[in-house]
Amino acid sequence: MTFIHRRFRPWSCTGTELSPNLLLMAKLLALILLRGEVWHKVGDPFLPYLAGLDQLQSSSGWFGLLLRAALVVGSLSILFNVRPATGCLVSGTAVILWQFGDTPAFRNHIYICGCLLFLAGCHRGDGEAWLIRWQFALLYAGAALNKLLQPDWWSGQMLLTWLTQELPAGAFRQLSRVVAAPMLAQAMSWFTIITEVVLAVCFLRRKWIRPAVWLVLLLHGAMFVFLVGYRFGHFVEDILVGLLAFLAWPTVPLELRVQVPFARQLRRLLRFLHPDDTIRMEGTSTPGHWLELRGPPETQTDEAALRTSLLLAPGFYLSLFLGDWLLERLLVGLNLYRYVSVGAALALLAIFIPVPWPRFGRQSRANPPR
């Protein structure tokens, strides 16, 4: 019964050799690859980065079929909790080999998925995900260096051409009425370069992870809103999902106490979002608080407790992903999908930004979120 409880449940993230946050990250990355139909695109080497991979090309396409099978089997093992660490290594290796072997098919947003999956499989237990932290440092250091070596980024010309000729950047055109377009593009170029340099430095130090995470959200969130939902393939999703590797997951169950008029409905919702009992529903909260989260290292109340309970809810992330996928299918080819995505992103930001919520006349204290 324990085996059935832990295995074959895509919504469960505990009871394996991977920490819950890494397993949740791996599940979402596998779903991202499934959503992008990457398994269908994998094939034999073609103009590879590594010349030796040319030897694996054949008329029957056996190597491509092997990579495709490895990706599918590895993803299924992650989703259904059957040796997920091995599944991460297998699926990550398949993606990386395919990307190295097929130059025309190389995409940053696919390659970063493979790297994150492979590095997740290298970790065991509840220790810090230092390999993924270094991967983020390398990612932003490489991005900054690439821009610093191109004069068009120094002058802003690259960004100016990009935002006026290729991308749906209506906001840039509106701002260029106030500030000269070349000057605005140059300022945005240097803001991006400096931010990426700072991020590379922050991710090198474990104690600077928290400001690094917020800076990533600021950089990519601003780009997402400014470009009205443009995602660079699924690069934005990859980065945001990768940040789950730095989420501190509790080692013992936390107690959540509710005292609101719709307490029964809220309890049902939270039980759905927390299938692993990471957070258990207990009695009512203390007077003066509508929500209380008890557990080490401190007790949180009201909006701080709600934020933490959502951040530690696998069902919350899976529901967001599946809802976004469904919206994309329903609104395929329509600009409405992009506007809805931006609205949802701003709503999530309003919920999770660590500021106290208005009390509407009620006197109640609230501990700051962790």
Tab-separated table of C-alpha atoms in Angstrom:
chain	number	residue	atom	x	y	z
A	1	MET	CA	0.000	0.000	0.000
A	2	THR	CA	2.901	2.328	0.796
A	3	PHE	CA	4.426	1.595	-2.610
A	4	ILE	CA	1.160	2.451	-4.365
A	5	HIS	CA	0.813	5.567	-2.227
A	6	ARG	CA	4.264	6.857	-3.164
A	7	ARG	CA	4.476	5.633	-6.751
A	8	PHE	CA	2.293	6.207	-9.770
A	9	ARG	CA	0.989	9.531	-8.401
A	10	PRO	CA	2.175	12.451	-10.561
A	11	TRP	CA	0.940	14.945	-7.955
A	12	SER	CA	3.098	13.422	-5.173
A	13	CYS	CA	6.635	14.742	-4.585
A	14	THR	CA	7.825	12.962	-1.428
A	15	GLY	CA	9.213	9.541	-0.558
A	16	THR	CA	11.922	9.378	-3.252
A	17	GLU	CA	15.686	9.856	-3.368
A	18	LEU	CA	15.162	13.407	-4.646
A	19	SER	CA	14.146	16.262	-2.368
A	20	PRO	CA	10.517	17.325	-2.937
A	21	ASN	CA	11.418	20.672	-4.499
A	22	LEU	CA	13.832	19.084	-7.001
A	23	LEU	CA	11.312	16.383	-7.895
A	24	LEU	CA	8.616	19.028	-8.398
A	25	MET	CA	11.000	20.985	-10.624
A	26	ALA	CA	11.781	17.856	-12.651
A	27	LYS	CA	8.082	17.010	-13.083
A	28	LEU	CA	7.317	20.484	-14.409
A	29	LEU	CA	10.306	20.385	-16.781
A	30	ALA	CA	9.153	17.012	-18.108
A	31	LEU	CA	5.683	18.464	-18.682
A	32	ILE	CA	7.212	21.475	-20.451
A	33	LEU	CA	9.052	19.151	-22.846
A	34	LEU	CA	5.852	17.156	-23.360
A	35	ARG	CA	3.917	20.366	-24.031
A	36	GLY	CA	6.489	21.420	-26.621
A	37	GLU	CA	6.367	17.964	-28.271
A	38	VAL	CA	10.142	17.723	-27.977
A	39	TRP	CA	10.023	13.923	-28.021
A	40	HIS	CA	8.551	14.130	-31.514
A	41	LYS	CA	11.417	16.338	-32.776
A	42	VAL	CA	14.333	14.257	-31.506
A	43	GLY	CA	16.287	12.603	-34.306
A	44	ASP	CA	19.697	11.479	-35.559
A	45	PRO	CA	22.729	13.829	-35.550
A	46	PHE	CA	22.793	16.425	-38.317
A	47	LEU	CA	25.665	18.908	-38.620
A	48	PRO	CA	26.595	18.233	-34.971
A	49	TYR	CA	28.670	20.470	-32.720
A	50	LEU	CA	30.800	17.409	-31.905
A	51	ALA	CA	32.119	15.833	-35.097
A	52	GLY	CA	32.206	12.358	-33.567
A	53	LEU	CA	28.423	12.273	-33.398
A	54	ASP	CA	28.353	12.044	-37.192
A	55	GLN	CA	29.269	8.374	-36.827
A	56	LEU	CA	25.926	7.688	-35.141
A	57	GLN	CA	23.858	8.797	-38.120
A	58	SER	CA	22.176	5.992	-40.057
A	59	SER	CA	19.509	5.466	-42.693
A	60	SER	CA	17.331	3.622	-40.181
A	61	GLY	CA	17.565	6.453	-37.638
A	62	TRP	CA	18.275	4.065	-34.768
A	63	PHE	CA	20.127	6.631	-32.659
A	64	GLY	CA	17.282	9.139	-32.853
A	65	LEU	CA	14.803	6.422	-31.868
A	66	LEU	CA	17.033	5.496	-28.917
A	67	LEU	CA	17.152	9.110	-27.726
A	68	ARG	CA	13.402	9.440	-28.142
A	69	ALA	CA	12.768	6.285	-26.140
A	70	ALA	CA	15.172	7.468	-23.423
A	71	LEU	CA	13.388	10.814	-23.194
A	72	VAL	CA	9.947	9.201	-22.940
A	73	VAL	CA	10.978	6.538	-20.406
A	74	GLY	CA	12.929	9.042	-18.315
A	75	SER	CA	10.027	11.501	-18.263
A	76	LEU	CA	7.541	8.803	-17.261
A	77	SER	CA	9.792	7.651	-14.413
A	78	ILE	CA	9.938	11.258	-13.151
A	79	LEU	CA	6.200	11.843	-13.405
A	80	PHE	CA	5.281	8.546	-11.720
A	81	ASN	CA	8.020	8.576	-9.039
A	82	VAL	CA	9.771	5.406	-10.192
A	83	ARG	CA	13.490	6.068	-9.626
A	84	PRO	CA	13.060	9.731	-10.594
A	85	ALA	CA	16.743	10.594	-10.103
A	86	THR	CA	17.697	8.020	-12.736
A	87	GLY	CA	14.878	9.306	-14.920
A	88	CYS	CA	16.321	12.837	-14.655
A	89	LEU	CA	19.746	11.603	-15.745
A	90	VAL	CA	18.329	9.597	-18.651
A	91	SER	CA	15.966	12.258	-20.008
A	92	GLY	CA	18.463	15.077	-19.432
A	93	THR	CA	21.210	13.176	-21.250
A	94	ALA	CA	18.872	12.439	-24.172
A	95	VAL	CA	18.008	16.127	-24.579
A	96	ILE	CA	21.640	17.277	-24.295
A	97	LEU	CA	22.918	14.691	-26.802
A	98	TRP	CA	20.195	15.611	-29.277
A	99	GLN	CA	20.952	19.334	-28.956
A	100	PHE	CA	24.703	18.774	-29.388
A	101	GLY	CA	24.070	16.499	-32.339
A	102	ASP	CA	21.659	18.672	-34.336
A	103	THR	CA	22.917	22.228	-34.876
A	104	PRO	CA	19.852	23.527	-36.801
A	105	ALA	CA	17.541	22.206	-34.050
A	106	PHE	CA	19.530	23.729	-31.156
A	107	ARG	CA	17.377	25.955	-28.963
A	108	ASN	CA	18.421	27.574	-25.691
A	109	HIS	CA	15.047	26.902	-24.071
A	110	ILE	CA	15.301	23.170	-24.813
A	111	TYR	CA	18.965	22.839	-23.888
A	112	ILE	CA	18.474	24.498	-20.481
A	113	CYS	CA	15.720	21.948	-19.740
A	114	GLY	CA	18.142	19.107	-20.421
A	115	CYS	CA	20.821	20.674	-18.215
A	116	LEU	CA	18.444	21.230	-15.282
A	117	LEU	CA	17.101	17.672	-15.505
A	118	PHE	CA	20.573	16.158	-15.644
A	119	LEU	CA	21.828	18.241	-12.698
A	120	ALA	CA	18.717	17.406	-10.657
A	121	GLY	CA	19.524	13.720	-11.136
A	122	CYS	CA	23.025	14.314	-9.761
A	123	HIS	CA	21.659	15.515	-6.406
A	124	ARG	CA	20.522	13.256	-3.611
A	125	GLY	CA	18.739	13.926	-0.341
A	126	ASP	CA	17.837	17.328	1.037
A	127	GLY	CA	21.161	19.084	0.560
A	128	GLU	CA	21.607	22.365	-1.261
A	129	ALA	CA	21.248	22.166	-5.046
A	130	TRP	CA	24.698	23.680	-5.588
A	131	LEU	CA	25.099	22.272	-9.098
A	132	ILE	CA	21.947	24.012	-10.257
A	133	ARG	CA	23.047	27.196	-8.493
A	134	TRP	CA	26.313	27.101	-10.449
A	135	GLN	CA	24.344	26.408	-13.627
A	136	PHE	CA	22.396	29.623	-13.080
A	137	ALA	CA	25.634	31.512	-12.418
A	138	LEU	CA	27.113	30.144	-15.654
A	139	LEU	CA	23.930	30.941	-17.572
A	140	TYR	CA	23.881	34.612	-16.606
A	141	ALA	CA	27.651	35.023	-16.838
A	142	GLY	CA	27.568	33.638	-20.384
A	143	ALA	CA	24.617	35.836	-21.323
A	144	ALA	CA	26.372	38.969	-20.010
A	145	LEU	CA	29.678	38.090	-21.690
A	146	ASN	CA	27.920	37.458	-25.002
A	147	LYS	CA	26.382	40.938	-24.879
A	148	LEU	CA	29.592	42.643	-23.738
A	149	LEU	CA	31.449	41.241	-26.755
A	150	GLN	CA	28.951	42.707	-29.214
A	151	PRO	CA	29.214	46.451	-30.020
A	152	ASP	CA	25.550	46.477	-31.076
A	153	TRP	CA	24.590	45.759	-27.466
A	154	TRP	CA	26.816	48.579	-26.213
A	155	SER	CA	25.080	51.079	-28.482
A	156	GLY	CA	21.617	49.560	-28.081
A	157	GLN	CA	21.293	48.997	-31.825
A	158	MET	CA	20.668	45.273	-31.463
A	159	LEU	CA	17.820	45.804	-29.013
A	160	LEU	CA	16.428	48.683	-31.061
A	161	THR	CA	16.195	46.540	-34.194
A	162	TRP	CA	14.832	43.603	-32.224
A	163	LEU	CA	12.067	45.572	-30.511
A	164	THR	CA	10.983	47.513	-33.588
A	165	GLN	CA	11.285	44.879	-36.322
A	166	GLU	CA	10.836	41.416	-34.807
A	167	LEU	CA	9.011	41.379	-31.460
A	168	PRO	CA	5.492	42.541	-30.500
A	169	ALA	CA	6.865	45.431	-28.411
A	170	GLY	CA	4.037	47.947	-28.433
A	171	ALA	CA	5.159	49.240	-25.033
A	172	PHE	CA	8.545	50.200	-26.507
A	173	ARG	CA	6.886	52.204	-29.249
A	174	GLN	CA	4.755	54.040	-26.700
A	175	LEU	CA	7.759	54.863	-24.501
A	176	SER	CA	9.771	55.996	-27.516
A	177	ARG	CA	7.317	58.886	-27.856
A	178	VAL	CA	8.629	60.226	-24.549
A	179	VAL	CA	12.283	59.130	-24.753
A	180	ALA	CA	14.220	58.883	-28.010
A	181	ALA	CA	14.148	55.270	-29.201
A	182	PRO	CA	17.964	54.874	-29.551
A	183	MET	CA	18.527	56.257	-26.044
A	184	LEU	CA	15.783	54.059	-24.599
A	185	ALA	CA	17.181	50.943	-26.308
A	186	GLN	CA	20.689	51.723	-25.030
A	187	ALA	CA	19.433	52.193	-21.470
A	188	MET	CA	17.534	48.891	-21.636
A	189	SER	CA	20.609	47.137	-23.066
A	190	TRP	CA	22.841	48.265	-20.220
A	191	PHE	CA	20.181	47.497	-17.623
A	192	THR	CA	20.043	43.924	-18.947
A	193	ILE	CA	23.838	43.529	-19.042
A	194	ILE	CA	24.384	44.899	-15.532
A	195	THR	CA	21.548	42.792	-14.120
A	196	GLU	CA	22.983	39.620	-15.663
A	197	VAL	CA	26.434	40.373	-14.253
A	198	VAL	CA	24.955	40.917	-10.786
A	199	LEU	CA	22.954	37.684	-11.082
A	200	ALA	CA	26.049	35.690	-12.051
A	201	VAL	CA	27.856	36.988	-8.950
A	202	CYS	CA	24.874	36.406	-6.639
A	203	PHE	CA	24.380	32.798	-7.734
A	204	LEU	CA	28.028	32.063	-6.902
A	205	ARG	CA	27.314	32.730	-3.223
A	206	ARG	CA	24.851	30.557	-1.357
A	207	LYS	CA	23.909	33.325	1.083
A	208	TRP	CA	22.899	35.607	-1.805
A	209	ILE	CA	20.323	33.221	-3.255
A	210	ARG	CA	17.311	35.147	-1.949
A	211	PRO	CA	18.186	38.480	-3.637
A	212	ALA	CA	19.218	36.523	-6.747
A	213	VAL	CA	15.786	34.880	-6.970
A	214	TRP	CA	13.987	38.211	-6.623
A	215	LEU	CA	16.278	39.784	-9.219
A	216	VAL	CA	15.511	36.945	-11.664
A	217	LEU	CA	11.798	37.538	-11.125
A	218	LEU	CA	12.314	41.269	-11.679
A	219	LEU	CA	14.316	40.812	-14.900
A	220	HIS	CA	12.236	38.130	-16.589
A	221	GLY	CA	8.942	39.339	-15.153
A	222	ALA	CA	9.550	42.830	-16.513
A	223	MET	CA	10.479	41.394	-19.912
A	224	PHE	CA	7.396	39.168	-19.908
A	225	VAL	CA	5.065	42.091	-19.176
A	226	PHE	CA	6.903	44.550	-21.442
A	227	LEU	CA	6.756	42.123	-24.382
A	228	VAL	CA	3.122	41.211	-23.607
A	229	GLY	CA	3.591	37.522	-22.879
A	230	TYR	CA	6.470	36.720	-25.244
A	231	ARG	CA	8.261	33.673	-23.733
A	232	PHE	CA	11.289	33.019	-25.983
A	233	GLY	CA	10.040	29.502	-26.698
A	234	HIS	CA	9.538	28.215	-23.164
A	235	PHE	CA	12.686	29.852	-21.747
A	236	VAL	CA	10.695	31.949	-19.246
A	237	GLU	CA	9.003	28.819	-17.875
A	238	ASP	CA	12.351	27.006	-17.668
A	239	ILE	CA	13.919	29.751	-15.574
A	240	LEU	CA	10.966	30.146	-13.211
A	241	VAL	CA	10.643	26.386	-12.712
A	242	GLY	CA	14.403	26.130	-12.136
A	243	LEU	CA	14.077	28.520	-9.185
A	244	LEU	CA	12.200	25.766	-7.315
A	245	ALA	CA	15.603	24.171	-6.709
A	246	PHE	CA	16.291	26.953	-4.186
A	247	LEU	CA	12.996	26.642	-2.303
A	248	ALA	CA	13.575	25.546	1.305
A	249	TRP	CA	11.268	22.572	1.871
A	250	PRO	CA	10.302	21.677	5.468
A	251	THR	CA	11.694	18.449	6.895
A	252	VAL	CA	8.683	17.971	9.198
A	253	PRO	CA	4.987	18.605	8.444
A	254	LEU	CA	3.709	22.103	9.200
A	255	GLU	CA	0.357	22.849	10.849
A	256	LEU	CA	-2.088	25.227	9.164
A	257	ARG	CA	-4.928	26.650	11.227
A	258	VAL	CA	-7.862	28.487	9.621
A	259	GLN	CA	-10.483	30.846	11.025
A	260	VAL	CA	-12.561	32.410	8.230
A	261	PRO	CA	-16.265	32.200	7.250
A	262	PHE	CA	-15.416	29.868	4.353
A	263	ALA	CA	-13.002	27.732	6.393
A	264	ARG	CA	-14.408	24.408	5.124
A	265	GLN	CA	-13.906	25.333	1.454
A	266	LEU	CA	-10.425	26.669	2.169
A	267	ARG	CA	-9.485	23.449	3.955
A	268	ARG	CA	-10.618	21.390	0.971
A	269	LEU	CA	-8.625	23.558	-1.405
A	270	LEU	CA	-5.469	23.342	0.694
A	271	ARG	CA	-5.801	19.561	1.022
A	272	PHE	CA	-6.012	19.372	-2.768
A	273	LEU	CA	-2.917	21.542	-3.159
A	274	HIS	CA	-0.951	19.581	-0.519
A	275	PRO	CA	-1.368	15.884	-1.382
A	276	ASP	CA	1.798	14.879	0.538
A	277	ASP	CA	0.762	16.305	3.917
A	278	THR	CA	3.679	18.716	3.885
A	279	ILE	CA	1.151	21.067	5.469
A	280	ARG	CA	-1.578	19.512	7.605
A	281	MET	CA	-4.931	21.076	8.387
A	282	GLU	CA	-5.411	21.419	12.136
A	283	GLY	CA	-7.751	23.442	14.362
A	284	THR	CA	-8.616	27.125	14.305
A	285	SER	CA	-6.118	29.956	14.384
A	286	THR	CA	-5.587	32.227	17.356
A	287	PRO	CA	-7.961	35.199	17.759
A	288	GLY	CA	-7.089	38.122	15.522
A	289	HIS	CA	-5.714	35.979	12.666
A	290	TRP	CA	-7.633	34.322	9.849
A	291	LEU	CA	-4.746	31.996	8.967
A	292	GLU	CA	-1.832	30.641	10.982
A	293	LEU	CA	1.030	28.390	9.863
A	294	ARG	CA	2.893	26.725	12.713
A	295	GLY	CA	6.238	25.038	12.362
A	296	PRO	CA	9.963	25.595	12.427
A	297	PRO	CA	11.626	27.999	12.320
A	298	GLU	CA	8.713	30.357	13.153
A	299	THR	CA	4.958	30.757	13.179
A	300	GLN	CA	3.506	32.794	10.323
A	301	THR	CA	0.116	34.432	10.180
A	302	ASP	CA	-2.423	35.718	7.660
A	303	GLU	CA	-0.996	36.656	4.227
A	304	ALA	CA	2.508	35.447	5.137
A	305	ALA	CA	1.076	32.037	6.035
A	306	LEU	CA	-0.928	31.946	2.796
A	307	ARG	CA	2.145	32.751	0.687
A	308	THR	CA	4.229	30.042	2.336
A	309	SER	CA	1.451	27.444	2.111
A	310	LEU	CA	1.123	28.117	-1.628
A	311	LEU	CA	4.880	28.079	-2.229
A	312	LEU	CA	5.050	24.620	-0.640
A	313	ALA	CA	2.034	23.241	-2.556
A	314	PRO	CA	2.823	20.901	-5.488
A	315	GLY	CA	-0.822	21.086	-6.562
A	316	PHE	CA	-0.542	24.861	-6.894
A	317	TYR	CA	2.289	24.672	-9.452
A	318	LEU	CA	0.751	21.774	-11.366
A	319	SER	CA	-2.612	23.565	-11.507
A	320	LEU	CA	-0.958	26.738	-12.832
A	321	PHE	CA	0.869	24.781	-15.513
A	322	LEU	CA	-2.159	22.770	-16.622
A	323	GLY	CA	-4.383	25.863	-16.599
A	324	ASP	CA	-1.899	27.757	-18.763
A	325	TRP	CA	-1.657	24.786	-21.136
A	326	LEU	CA	-5.446	24.599	-21.408
A	327	LEU	CA	-5.703	28.334	-22.106
A	328	GLU	CA	-3.104	28.021	-24.843
A	329	ARG	CA	-5.124	25.250	-26.483
A	330	LEU	CA	-8.412	27.123	-26.211
A	331	LEU	CA	-7.006	30.476	-27.381
A	332	VAL	CA	-4.542	29.147	-29.944
A	333	GLY	CA	-3.527	31.795	-32.461
A	334	LEU	CA	-5.208	34.616	-30.530
A	335	ASN	CA	-3.494	37.574	-28.901
A	336	LEU	CA	-5.968	37.209	-26.041
A	337	TYR	CA	-3.871	34.344	-24.640
A	338	ARG	CA	-0.871	36.662	-24.251
A	339	TYR	CA	-2.908	39.326	-22.476
A	340	VAL	CA	-4.468	36.763	-20.120
A	341	SER	CA	-0.978	35.407	-19.347
A	342	VAL	CA	0.312	38.868	-18.463
A	343	GLY	CA	-2.733	39.525	-16.276
A	344	ALA	CA	-2.198	36.232	-14.436
A	345	ALA	CA	1.496	37.034	-13.927
A	346	LEU	CA	0.684	40.429	-12.427
A	347	ALA	CA	-1.942	38.850	-10.157
A	348	LEU	CA	0.581	36.290	-8.863
A	349	LEU	CA	3.098	39.064	-8.270
A	350	ALA	CA	0.512	40.981	-6.244
A	351	ILE	CA	-0.094	37.893	-4.096
A	352	PHE	CA	3.515	36.919	-3.456
A	353	ILE	CA	5.281	40.265	-3.136
A	354	PRO	CA	6.275	40.375	0.584
A	355	VAL	CA	4.280	43.376	1.742
A	356	PRO	CA	1.448	43.444	4.331
A	357	TRP	CA	-2.080	43.365	2.968
A	358	PRO	CA	-4.618	46.037	3.955
A	359	ARG	CA	-6.663	45.200	7.057
A	360	PHE	CA	-9.830	47.132	6.170
A	361	GLY	CA	-10.235	48.373	9.721
A	362	ARG	CA	-9.283	45.144	11.476
A	363	GLN	CA	-6.410	45.346	13.949
A	364	SER	CA	-4.202	42.344	13.382
A	365	ARG	CA	-0.487	41.746	13.279
A	366	ALA	CA	1.237	39.743	10.537
A	367	ASN	CA	4.698	38.252	10.607
A	368	PRO	CA	6.811	38.952	7.524
A	369	PRO	CA	7.142	35.995	5.127
A	370	ARG	CA	10.288	33.931	5.135
